Amino acid sequence: MRGLFLFVLAAPWIAFALFKPHVGVLIWNWFSHMNPHLEVGGWVRTFPFLDFAAGCTIIGIILGRDKKSFPSHPIMLALILYFIWVLFTTIAAFNVDLAIPKLTHFLKVLLFAFVAIIVMQSPMRLKAFVWIMALSLAYVAVKGGLFTILTGGGARVQGAGGMIEDNNQLAMALSMFLPVAYWHFQHPPHPLLKWPMLGATALVAISILGTQSRGGFVAFAAVMAMTLLKSNKKFVYIALVVPLVIGAVTFMPDSWKNRIQSTENATEDDSFVGRVSMWKFSTNLAGDNILEGGGFDVFYDDKARELYMPSGFKPRAPHSIYFEVLAEHGYVGLILFLSILFTGWYSAGSAAKRFRPYDQTKWLSDLCAAIQLSLVGYAVGGLTVNIATFDFFYHLLAVVVMANVVGEKIIIKGVTIDGKDTKVTTVLEKWSPHKA
């Protein structure tokens, strides 16, 4: 019955995307991040909701009369160059049949990001996109946080399917989501939701601890530390947040503390040693295939394992976004991937600074600042988790691009500083002064 209810609920909205593509983007967003179809049983669990939503949305864009634009932005260029490169590495892969499924997944992730950028270029559409993404992840996080409290931290919060299938991936996603969750407290959809949003943010943090993921804990710590560094009220932050974190950690059982503290003796930990062996596999493979690497999922190719796996170790997943990209796409691919990460981080920070002074764009500034913190969590946590094609990462990059487009449109209409009108030079005018 639950499966049938989900189908009846989603199907009309998916069809409506033929006429209103932005509705299709929101449905696509919902199924990408919450995976509601995996919460039910029967045939609905395997029904291709995402494919239908994507198809109807794209048809709606083609047939629609709305003005469409593909913004010029460094993030867009970095993503396109990287995608062109992974197409080449797939053609040159050790095992093309093995590489195609992951390439297909990555294509869908980028397609969604690009479609969202084209369609969601208004303040309300951008807010709706972020709200749906947040609600989808908050559903998982709030459940996990309450579960951790009720079990005293003794049971592990597991993944929720899709790209957050295991506890490490879930911990990474929630560490990245934490700053965005706090943004909803800063700018709630309704004033009555302000304090519930703060409670939900606290449950996100508790849920991260409940995953018992060491990589997730490192990502969480990185986000919290960077938040402190960027905060204008450091003493207030320390006085409020640090006691809460210490209290939450103290609340966790000894089994959790022993697992987290095992990072101090990483060189003696079998799991860590196994990861190092796979990092050695990546460098061995990239050393012989400097440009093209081995293609997607080369870690599971028998020939590659025989040639490059250190003797005496069992093959496993790479457990690092950096070594994952290095082995799959070579040193060129790694440079392009790092360029995406740096460009996203720098662009988010630049947008946050540009939109901060104006009353009408303060929410955009805080959103971009939150995403910059999210990217720090991804960069640090990704040291030990193989999620180089993580959809949430690329969708956050899309939000940065959308925020820049929306912010510039707001500035063109006119902005105020502390309620007073002010003249602002737009980015377009800076690039083309003779057109100003």
PDB file of C-alpha atoms in Angstrom, residues 121-123 126 351 354-355 358 360-361 363-365 368 399-415 424 426-427:
ATOM      1  CA  GLN A 121      16.992  30.742 -12.345  1.00  0.00           C
ATOM      2  CA  SER A 122      14.616  32.686 -10.110  1.00  0.00           C
ATOM      3  CA  PRO A 123      14.746  33.344  -6.352  1.00  0.00           C
ATOM      4  CA  LEU A 126      16.280  28.349  -6.239  1.00  0.00           C
ATOM      5  CA  ALA A 351      29.634  34.920  -4.234  1.00  0.00           C
ATOM      6  CA  ARG A 354      29.739  39.830  -3.283  1.00  0.00           C
ATOM      7  CA  PHE A 355      26.147  39.389  -2.093  1.00  0.00           C
ATOM      8  CA  TYR A 358      22.831  44.010   0.190  1.00  0.00           C
ATOM      9  CA  GLN A 360      17.953  41.561  -0.867  1.00  0.00           C
ATOM     10  CA  THR A 361      20.857  39.141  -1.396  1.00  0.00           C
ATOM     11  CA  TRP A 363      20.216  35.023   1.981  1.00  0.00           C
ATOM     12  CA  LEU A 364      22.255  34.180  -1.114  1.00  0.00           C
ATOM     13  CA  SER A 365      25.453  35.228   0.625  1.00  0.00           C
ATOM     14  CA  CYS A 368      27.020  30.310  -0.657  1.00  0.00           C
ATOM     15  CA  VAL A 399      23.390  25.738  -6.487  1.00  0.00           C
ATOM     16  CA  VAL A 400      26.456  28.011  -6.467  1.00  0.00           C
ATOM     17  CA  VAL A 401      25.984  28.691 -10.188  1.00  0.00           C
ATOM     18  CA  MET A 402      22.249  29.292  -9.736  1.00  0.00           C
ATOM     19  CA  ALA A 403      22.935  31.616  -6.807  1.00  0.00           C
ATOM     20  CA  ASN A 404      25.267  33.722  -8.952  1.00  0.00           C
ATOM     21  CA  VAL A 405      22.669  34.002 -11.719  1.00  0.00           C
ATOM     22  CA  VAL A 406      19.858  34.851  -9.309  1.00  0.00           C
ATOM     23  CA  GLY A 407      22.005  37.307  -7.370  1.00  0.00           C
ATOM     24  CA  GLU A 408      22.994  39.233 -10.469  1.00  0.00           C
ATOM     25  CA  LYS A 409      19.347  39.473 -11.539  1.00  0.00           C
ATOM     26  CA  ILE A 410      18.401  40.864  -8.133  1.00  0.00           C
ATOM     27  CA  ILE A 411      21.216  43.412  -8.280  1.00  0.00           C
ATOM     28  CA  ILE A 412      20.119  44.566 -11.748  1.00  0.00           C
ATOM     29  CA  LYS A 413      16.610  45.253 -10.382  1.00  0.00           C
ATOM     30  CA  GLY A 414      18.096  47.356  -7.594  1.00  0.00           C
ATOM     31  CA  VAL A 415      19.315  46.656  -4.077  1.00  0.00           C
ATOM     32  CA  VAL A 424      25.869  48.548  -7.884  1.00  0.00           C
ATOM     33  CA  THR A 426      26.916  44.219 -12.186  1.00  0.00           C
ATOM     34  CA  VAL A 427      29.306  41.531 -13.341  1.00  0.00           C
TER      35      VAL A 427
END
